[in-house]
Short mmCIF file of C-alpha atoms and ligand atoms in Angstrom, two decimals:
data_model
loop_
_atom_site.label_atom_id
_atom_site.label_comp_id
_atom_site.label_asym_id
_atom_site.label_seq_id
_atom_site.Cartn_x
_atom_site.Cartn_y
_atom_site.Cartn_z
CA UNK A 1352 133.22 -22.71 136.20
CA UNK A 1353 136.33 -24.56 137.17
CA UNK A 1354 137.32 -25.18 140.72
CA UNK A 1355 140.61 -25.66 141.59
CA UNK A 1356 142.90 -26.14 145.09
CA UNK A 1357 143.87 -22.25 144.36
CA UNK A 1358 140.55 -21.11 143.95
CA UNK A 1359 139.42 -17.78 145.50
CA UNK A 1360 136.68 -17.25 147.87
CA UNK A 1361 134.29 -14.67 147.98
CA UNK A 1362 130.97 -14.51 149.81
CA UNK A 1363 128.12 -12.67 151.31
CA UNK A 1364 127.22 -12.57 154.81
CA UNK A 1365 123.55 -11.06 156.25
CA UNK A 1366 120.56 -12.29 157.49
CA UNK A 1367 118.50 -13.39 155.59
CA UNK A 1368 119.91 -13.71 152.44
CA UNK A 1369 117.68 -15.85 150.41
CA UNK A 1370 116.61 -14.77 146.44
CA UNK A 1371 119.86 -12.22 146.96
CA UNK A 1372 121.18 -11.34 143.43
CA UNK A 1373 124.91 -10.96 144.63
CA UNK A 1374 126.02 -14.37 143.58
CA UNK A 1375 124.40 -14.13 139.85
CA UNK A 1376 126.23 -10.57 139.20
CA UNK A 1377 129.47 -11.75 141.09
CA UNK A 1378 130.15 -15.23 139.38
CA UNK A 1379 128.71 -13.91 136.30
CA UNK A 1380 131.38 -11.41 136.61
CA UNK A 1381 134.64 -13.93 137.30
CA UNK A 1382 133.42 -16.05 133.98
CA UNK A 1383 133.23 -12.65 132.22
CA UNK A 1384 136.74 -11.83 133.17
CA UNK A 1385 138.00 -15.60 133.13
CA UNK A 1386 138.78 -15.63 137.08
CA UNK A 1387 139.25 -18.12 139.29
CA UNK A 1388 137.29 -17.26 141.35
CA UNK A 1389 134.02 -18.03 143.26
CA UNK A 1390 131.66 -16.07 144.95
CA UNK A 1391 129.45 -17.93 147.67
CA UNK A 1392 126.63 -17.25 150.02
CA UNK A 1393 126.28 -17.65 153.72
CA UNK A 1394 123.78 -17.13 156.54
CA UNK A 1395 125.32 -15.90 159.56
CA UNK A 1396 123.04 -14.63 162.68
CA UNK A 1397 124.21 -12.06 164.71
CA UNK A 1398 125.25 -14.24 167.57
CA UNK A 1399 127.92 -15.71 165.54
CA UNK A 1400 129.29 -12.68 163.32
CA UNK A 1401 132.58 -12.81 165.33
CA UNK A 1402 133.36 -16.32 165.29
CA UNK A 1403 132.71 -16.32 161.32
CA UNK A 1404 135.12 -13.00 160.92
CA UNK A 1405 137.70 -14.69 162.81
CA UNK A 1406 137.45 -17.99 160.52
CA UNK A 1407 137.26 -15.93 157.47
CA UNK A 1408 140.70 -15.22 158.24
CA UNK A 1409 142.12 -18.38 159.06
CA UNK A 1410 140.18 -19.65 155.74
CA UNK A 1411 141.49 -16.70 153.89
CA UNK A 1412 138.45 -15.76 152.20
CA UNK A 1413 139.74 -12.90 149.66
CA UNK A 1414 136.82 -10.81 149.99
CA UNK A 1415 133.15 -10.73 151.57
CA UNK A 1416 129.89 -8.33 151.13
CA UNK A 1417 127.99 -7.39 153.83
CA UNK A 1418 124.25 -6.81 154.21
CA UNK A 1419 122.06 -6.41 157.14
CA UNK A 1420 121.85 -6.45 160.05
CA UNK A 1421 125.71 -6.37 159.67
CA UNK A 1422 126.36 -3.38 158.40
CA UNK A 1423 127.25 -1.29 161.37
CA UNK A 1424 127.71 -4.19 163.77
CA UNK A 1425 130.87 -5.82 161.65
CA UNK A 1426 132.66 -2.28 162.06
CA UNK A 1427 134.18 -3.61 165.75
CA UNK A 1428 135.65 -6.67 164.25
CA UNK A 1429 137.39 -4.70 161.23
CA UNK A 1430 141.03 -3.79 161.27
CA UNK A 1431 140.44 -0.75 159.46
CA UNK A 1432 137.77 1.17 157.45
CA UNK A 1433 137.88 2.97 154.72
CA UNK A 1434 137.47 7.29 154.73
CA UNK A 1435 133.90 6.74 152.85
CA UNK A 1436 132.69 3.99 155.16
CA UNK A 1437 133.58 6.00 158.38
CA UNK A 1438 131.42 9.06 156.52
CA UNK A 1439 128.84 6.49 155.97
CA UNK A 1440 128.93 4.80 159.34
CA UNK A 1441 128.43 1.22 157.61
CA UNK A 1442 130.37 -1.22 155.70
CA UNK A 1443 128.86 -3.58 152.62
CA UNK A 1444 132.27 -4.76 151.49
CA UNK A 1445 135.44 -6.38 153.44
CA UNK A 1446 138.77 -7.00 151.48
CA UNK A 1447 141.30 -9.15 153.19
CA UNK A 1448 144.31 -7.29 152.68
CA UNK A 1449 147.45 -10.17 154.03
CA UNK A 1450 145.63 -10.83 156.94
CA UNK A 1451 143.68 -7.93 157.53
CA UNK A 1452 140.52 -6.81 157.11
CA UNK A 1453 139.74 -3.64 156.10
CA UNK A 1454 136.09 -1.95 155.50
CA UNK A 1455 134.54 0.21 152.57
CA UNK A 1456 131.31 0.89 151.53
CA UNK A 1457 130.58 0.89 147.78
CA UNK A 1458 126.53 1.54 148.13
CA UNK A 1459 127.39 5.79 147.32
CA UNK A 1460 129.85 4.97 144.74
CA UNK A 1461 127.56 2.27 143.10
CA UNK A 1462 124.86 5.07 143.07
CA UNK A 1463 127.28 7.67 141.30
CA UNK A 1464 128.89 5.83 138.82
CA UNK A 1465 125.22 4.22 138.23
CA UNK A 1466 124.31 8.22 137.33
CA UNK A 1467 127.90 8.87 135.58
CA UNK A 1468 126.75 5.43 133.02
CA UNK A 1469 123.12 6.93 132.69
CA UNK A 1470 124.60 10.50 132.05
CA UNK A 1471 123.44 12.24 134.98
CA UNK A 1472 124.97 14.76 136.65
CA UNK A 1473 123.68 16.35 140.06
CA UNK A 1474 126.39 19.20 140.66
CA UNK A 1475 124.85 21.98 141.51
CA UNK A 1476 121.26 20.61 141.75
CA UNK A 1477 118.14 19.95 144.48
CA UNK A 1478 117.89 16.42 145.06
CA UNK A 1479 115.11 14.77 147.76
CA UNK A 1480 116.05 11.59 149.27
CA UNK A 1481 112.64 9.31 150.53
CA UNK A 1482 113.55 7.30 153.40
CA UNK A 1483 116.59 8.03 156.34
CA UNK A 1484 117.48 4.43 156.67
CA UNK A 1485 120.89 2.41 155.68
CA UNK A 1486 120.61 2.75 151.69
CA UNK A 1487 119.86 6.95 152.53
CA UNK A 1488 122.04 7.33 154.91
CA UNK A 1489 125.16 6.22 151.75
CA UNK A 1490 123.10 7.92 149.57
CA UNK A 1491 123.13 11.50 151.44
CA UNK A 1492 126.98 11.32 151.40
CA UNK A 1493 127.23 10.25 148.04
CA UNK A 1494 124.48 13.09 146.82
CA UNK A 1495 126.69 15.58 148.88
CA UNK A 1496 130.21 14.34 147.65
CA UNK A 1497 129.06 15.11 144.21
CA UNK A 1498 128.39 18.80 145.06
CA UNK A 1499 124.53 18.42 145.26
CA UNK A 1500 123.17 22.06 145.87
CA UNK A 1501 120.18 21.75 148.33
CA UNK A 1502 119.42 18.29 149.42
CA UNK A 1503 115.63 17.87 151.71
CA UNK A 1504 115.74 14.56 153.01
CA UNK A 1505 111.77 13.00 153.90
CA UNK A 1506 111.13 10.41 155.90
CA UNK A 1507 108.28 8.56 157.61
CA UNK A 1508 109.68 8.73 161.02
CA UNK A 1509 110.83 11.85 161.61
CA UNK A 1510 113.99 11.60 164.64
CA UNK A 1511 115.57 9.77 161.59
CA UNK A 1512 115.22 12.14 158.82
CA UNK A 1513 116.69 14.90 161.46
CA UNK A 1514 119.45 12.59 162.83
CA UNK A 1515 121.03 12.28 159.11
CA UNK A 1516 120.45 15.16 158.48
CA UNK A 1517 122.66 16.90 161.33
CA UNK A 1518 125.13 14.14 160.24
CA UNK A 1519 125.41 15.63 156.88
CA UNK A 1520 125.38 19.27 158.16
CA UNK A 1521 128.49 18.20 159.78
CA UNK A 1522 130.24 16.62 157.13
CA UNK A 1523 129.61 19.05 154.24
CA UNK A 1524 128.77 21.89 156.25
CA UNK A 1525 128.64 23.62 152.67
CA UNK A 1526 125.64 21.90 151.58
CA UNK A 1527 121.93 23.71 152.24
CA UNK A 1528 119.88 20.59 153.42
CA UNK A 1529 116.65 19.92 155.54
CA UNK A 1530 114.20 17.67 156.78
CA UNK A 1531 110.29 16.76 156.76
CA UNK A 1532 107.93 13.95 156.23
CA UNK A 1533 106.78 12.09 153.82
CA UNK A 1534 103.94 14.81 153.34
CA UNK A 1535 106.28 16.90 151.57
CA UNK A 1536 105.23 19.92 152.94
CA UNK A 1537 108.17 22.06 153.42
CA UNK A 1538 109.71 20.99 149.83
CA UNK A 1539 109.83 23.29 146.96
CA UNK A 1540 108.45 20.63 144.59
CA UNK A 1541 108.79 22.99 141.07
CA UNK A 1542 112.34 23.37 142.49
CA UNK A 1543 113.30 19.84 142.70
CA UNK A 1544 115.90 18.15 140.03
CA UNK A 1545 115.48 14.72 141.53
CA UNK A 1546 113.86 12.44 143.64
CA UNK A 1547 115.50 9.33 145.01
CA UNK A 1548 113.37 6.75 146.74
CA UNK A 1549 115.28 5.40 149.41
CA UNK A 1550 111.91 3.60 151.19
CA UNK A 1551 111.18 0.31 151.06
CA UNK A 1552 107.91 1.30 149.65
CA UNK A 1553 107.09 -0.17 146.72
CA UNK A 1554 109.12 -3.68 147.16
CA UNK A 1555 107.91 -6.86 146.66
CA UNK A 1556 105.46 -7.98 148.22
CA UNK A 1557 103.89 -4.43 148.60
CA UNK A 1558 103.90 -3.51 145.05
CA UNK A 1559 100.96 -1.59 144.58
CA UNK A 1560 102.49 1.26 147.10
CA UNK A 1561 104.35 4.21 146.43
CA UNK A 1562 106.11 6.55 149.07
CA UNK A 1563 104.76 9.96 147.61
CA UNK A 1564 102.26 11.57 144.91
CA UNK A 1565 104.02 13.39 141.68
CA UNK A 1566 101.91 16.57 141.65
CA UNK A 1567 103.37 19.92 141.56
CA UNK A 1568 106.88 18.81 140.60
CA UNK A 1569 108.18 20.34 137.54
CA UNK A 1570 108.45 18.26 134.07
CA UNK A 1571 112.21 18.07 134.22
CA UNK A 1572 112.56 15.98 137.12
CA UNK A 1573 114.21 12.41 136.84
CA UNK A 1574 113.14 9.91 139.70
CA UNK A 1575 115.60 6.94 140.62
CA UNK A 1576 114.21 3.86 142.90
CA UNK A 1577 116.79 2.22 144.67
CA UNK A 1578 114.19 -0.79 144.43
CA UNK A 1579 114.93 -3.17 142.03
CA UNK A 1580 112.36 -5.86 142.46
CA UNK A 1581 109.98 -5.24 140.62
CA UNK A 1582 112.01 -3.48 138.36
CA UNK A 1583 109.32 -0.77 137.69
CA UNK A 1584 107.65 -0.10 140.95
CA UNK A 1585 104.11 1.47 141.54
CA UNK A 1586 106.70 5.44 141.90
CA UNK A 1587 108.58 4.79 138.28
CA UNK A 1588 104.94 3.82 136.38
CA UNK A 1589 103.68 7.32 138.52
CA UNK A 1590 107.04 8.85 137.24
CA UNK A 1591 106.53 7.67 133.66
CA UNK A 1592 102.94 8.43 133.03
CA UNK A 1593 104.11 11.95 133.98
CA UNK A 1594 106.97 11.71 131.37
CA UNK A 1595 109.45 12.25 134.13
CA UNK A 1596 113.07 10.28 133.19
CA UNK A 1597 113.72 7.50 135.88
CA UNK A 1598 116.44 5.28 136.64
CA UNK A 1599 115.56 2.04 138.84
CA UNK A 1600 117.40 0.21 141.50
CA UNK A 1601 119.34 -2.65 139.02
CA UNK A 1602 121.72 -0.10 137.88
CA UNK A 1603 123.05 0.65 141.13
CA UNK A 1604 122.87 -2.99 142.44
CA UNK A 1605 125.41 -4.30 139.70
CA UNK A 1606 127.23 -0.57 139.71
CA UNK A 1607 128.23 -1.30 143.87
CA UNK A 1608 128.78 -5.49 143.20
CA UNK A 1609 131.43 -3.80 140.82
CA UNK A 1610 132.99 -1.39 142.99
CA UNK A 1611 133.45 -4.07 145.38
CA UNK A 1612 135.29 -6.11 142.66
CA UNK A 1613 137.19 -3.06 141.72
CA UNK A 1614 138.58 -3.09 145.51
CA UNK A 1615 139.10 -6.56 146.31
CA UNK A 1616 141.13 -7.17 142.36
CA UNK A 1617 144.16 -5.12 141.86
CA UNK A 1618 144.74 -6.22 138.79
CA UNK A 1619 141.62 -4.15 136.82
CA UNK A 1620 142.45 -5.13 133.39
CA UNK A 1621 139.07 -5.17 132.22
CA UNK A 1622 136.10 -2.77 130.94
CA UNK A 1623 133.90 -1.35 134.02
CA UNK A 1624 130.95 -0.26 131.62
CA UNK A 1625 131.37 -3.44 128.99
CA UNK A 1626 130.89 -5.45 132.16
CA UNK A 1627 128.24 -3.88 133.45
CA UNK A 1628 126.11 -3.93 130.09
CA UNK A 1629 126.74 -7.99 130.21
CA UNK A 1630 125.81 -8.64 133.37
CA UNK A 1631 122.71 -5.98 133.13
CA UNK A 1632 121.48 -8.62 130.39
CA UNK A 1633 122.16 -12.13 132.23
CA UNK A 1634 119.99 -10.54 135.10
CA UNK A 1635 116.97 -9.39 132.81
CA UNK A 1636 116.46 -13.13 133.06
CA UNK A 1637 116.23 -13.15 136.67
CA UNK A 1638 114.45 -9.92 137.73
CA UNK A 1639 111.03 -9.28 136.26
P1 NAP B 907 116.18 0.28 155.97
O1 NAP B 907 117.44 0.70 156.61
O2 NAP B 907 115.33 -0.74 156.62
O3 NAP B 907 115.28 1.62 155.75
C1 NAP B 907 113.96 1.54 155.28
C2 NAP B 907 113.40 2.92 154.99
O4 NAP B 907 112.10 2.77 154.42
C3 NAP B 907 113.24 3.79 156.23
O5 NAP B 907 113.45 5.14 155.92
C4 NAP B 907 111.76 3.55 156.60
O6 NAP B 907 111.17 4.62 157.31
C5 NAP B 907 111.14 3.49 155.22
N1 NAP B 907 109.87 2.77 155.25
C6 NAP B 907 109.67 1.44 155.43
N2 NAP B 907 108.35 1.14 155.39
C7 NAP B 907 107.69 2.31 155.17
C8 NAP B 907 106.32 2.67 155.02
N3 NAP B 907 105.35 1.73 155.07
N4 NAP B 907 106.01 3.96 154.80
C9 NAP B 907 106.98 4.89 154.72
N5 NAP B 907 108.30 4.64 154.87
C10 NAP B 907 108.66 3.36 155.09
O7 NAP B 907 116.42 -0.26 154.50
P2 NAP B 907 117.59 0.19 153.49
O8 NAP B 907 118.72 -0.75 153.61
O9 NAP B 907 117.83 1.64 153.65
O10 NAP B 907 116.89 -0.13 152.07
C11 NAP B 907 115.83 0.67 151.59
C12 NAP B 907 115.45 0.22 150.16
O11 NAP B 907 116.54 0.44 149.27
C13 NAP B 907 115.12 -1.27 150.08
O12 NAP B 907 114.00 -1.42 149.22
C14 NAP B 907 116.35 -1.90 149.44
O13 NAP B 907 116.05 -3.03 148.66
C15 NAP B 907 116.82 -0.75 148.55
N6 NAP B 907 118.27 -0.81 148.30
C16 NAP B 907 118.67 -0.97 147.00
C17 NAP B 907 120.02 -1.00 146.73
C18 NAP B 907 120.46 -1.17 145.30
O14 NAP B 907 121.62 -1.50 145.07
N7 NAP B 907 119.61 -0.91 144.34
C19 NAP B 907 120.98 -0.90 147.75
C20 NAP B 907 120.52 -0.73 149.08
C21 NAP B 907 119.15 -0.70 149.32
P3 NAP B 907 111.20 4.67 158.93
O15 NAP B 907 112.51 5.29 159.28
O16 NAP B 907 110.03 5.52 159.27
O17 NAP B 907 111.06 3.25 159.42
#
């Protein structure tokens, strides 16, 4: 990597961001495309989110990702947010548009076009989303954007799975969706085209967990674990003993690290599923 006095900044901000994969799939990226451009890391506490926005600016930093605890609290200090992100209710990527600083989130769109590269289509079908917190909450809108039929959304805590799930109700009042626990009593498991862990079950350290048991689903399901380290949890080995298809949490990490490139470079003179079979290799090197 070259760095010169015209070198672009990019960067992630959260809290703590130690082992993150962000910079490996970003700079990985620039070489791939021959930019000059960097991507960085920083770790910025919530007492001084403001002060670091505002010097973003006067730095000029192109372009920045953000991951918690930021994602809801950097909305105030935004000059503008994109239609998804409002939907959403939290931002992961900032593009500094002459001076101002405008919000999207790419987490939905990095879990469609991770399904659109894997083949998968979900019009028309009855998806449950595990879990009700920040990567759910994108996912729901994402899952309901792309004309899911009947979405049940399960969760450990309860209030949460029924606050989402009036959010959705509002947004795509079109969409037949409800809420339960993580007991799964009120799904129609045989009915069920997908499952989409959303938990944090099942992450390092706690790998020998899983967020629910397989039976009484039918054969055709596909299971996809937003978890990515390890890259086959304790659910996909379940899924996969059952002969169930499943899709794991890489695809959609480097799938939303793209869609923030997409937004932040305007000039997109490059292959989007070339780029994501590269970098899909330099991190088999990384994650185990
Ligand atoms: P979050 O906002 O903290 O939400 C965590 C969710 O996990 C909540 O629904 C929580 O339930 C549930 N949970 C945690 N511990 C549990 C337990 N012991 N039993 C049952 N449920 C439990 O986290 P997040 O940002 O949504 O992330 C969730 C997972 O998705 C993480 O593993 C993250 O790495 C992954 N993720 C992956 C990608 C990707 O690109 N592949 C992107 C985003 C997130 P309660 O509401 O009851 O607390």
């Amino acid at each position: 990597m070259k760095i010169t006095w015209n070198t672009d900044i990019y960067c992630l901000i959260g809290h703590p961001i130690s082992k993150t994969l962000s910079p490996i799939i970003h700079n990985s990226f620039y070489k791939l495309i021959n930019a000059n451009n960097i991507y960085l890391t920083f770790d910025v506490e919530k007492r001084d989110l403001e002060t670091i926005i505002n010097s973003f600016k006067i730095l000029n930093i192109k372009g920045f990702n953000v991951t918690l605890p930021h994602k809801i609290s950097i909305i105030k200090y935004l000059d503008d947010i994109s239609e998804e992100a409002k939907i959403i209710g939290a931002i992961n990527t900032v593009k500094n548009k002459n001076g101002k600083l405008i919000g999207h989130n790419t987490d939905g769109i990095g879990f469609l076009k991770s399904l659109e590269l894997e083949g998968i289509d979900i019009k028309d079908r009855n998806i449950l989303i595990l879990g009700s917190g920040g990567a759910a909450n994108a996912i729901s809108v994402s899952v309901s954007m792309a004309g899911a039929k009947k979405i049940f959304i399960s969760n450990r805590t309860l209030a949460k799975a029924e606050k989402l799930t009036k959010r959705i109700k509002k947004q795509f009042p079109e969409i037949a969706i409800e809420y339960g626990d993580l007991e799964l009593k009120n799904v129609p498991k045989n009915e069920i085209d997908m499952v989409i862990n959303c938990t944090s079950v099942g992450m390092y350290p706690k790998i020998h967990e899983a967020p629910i048991e397989f039976q009484g689903f039918s054969k055709n399901l596909i299971v996809y674990d937003l978890i990515y380290k390890p890259r086959k949890t304790k659910l996909i080995k379940m899924a996969q003993r059952r002969g169930y298809r499943t899709v794991g949490g890489l695809s959609m990490l480097i799938n939303q690290a793209l869609c923030s490139q997409n937004i932040w470079i305007e000039n997109k003179n490059y292959n989007f599923a070339n780029n994501f079979e590269k970098i899909r290799r330099i991190l088999d090197t990384y994650v185990e």
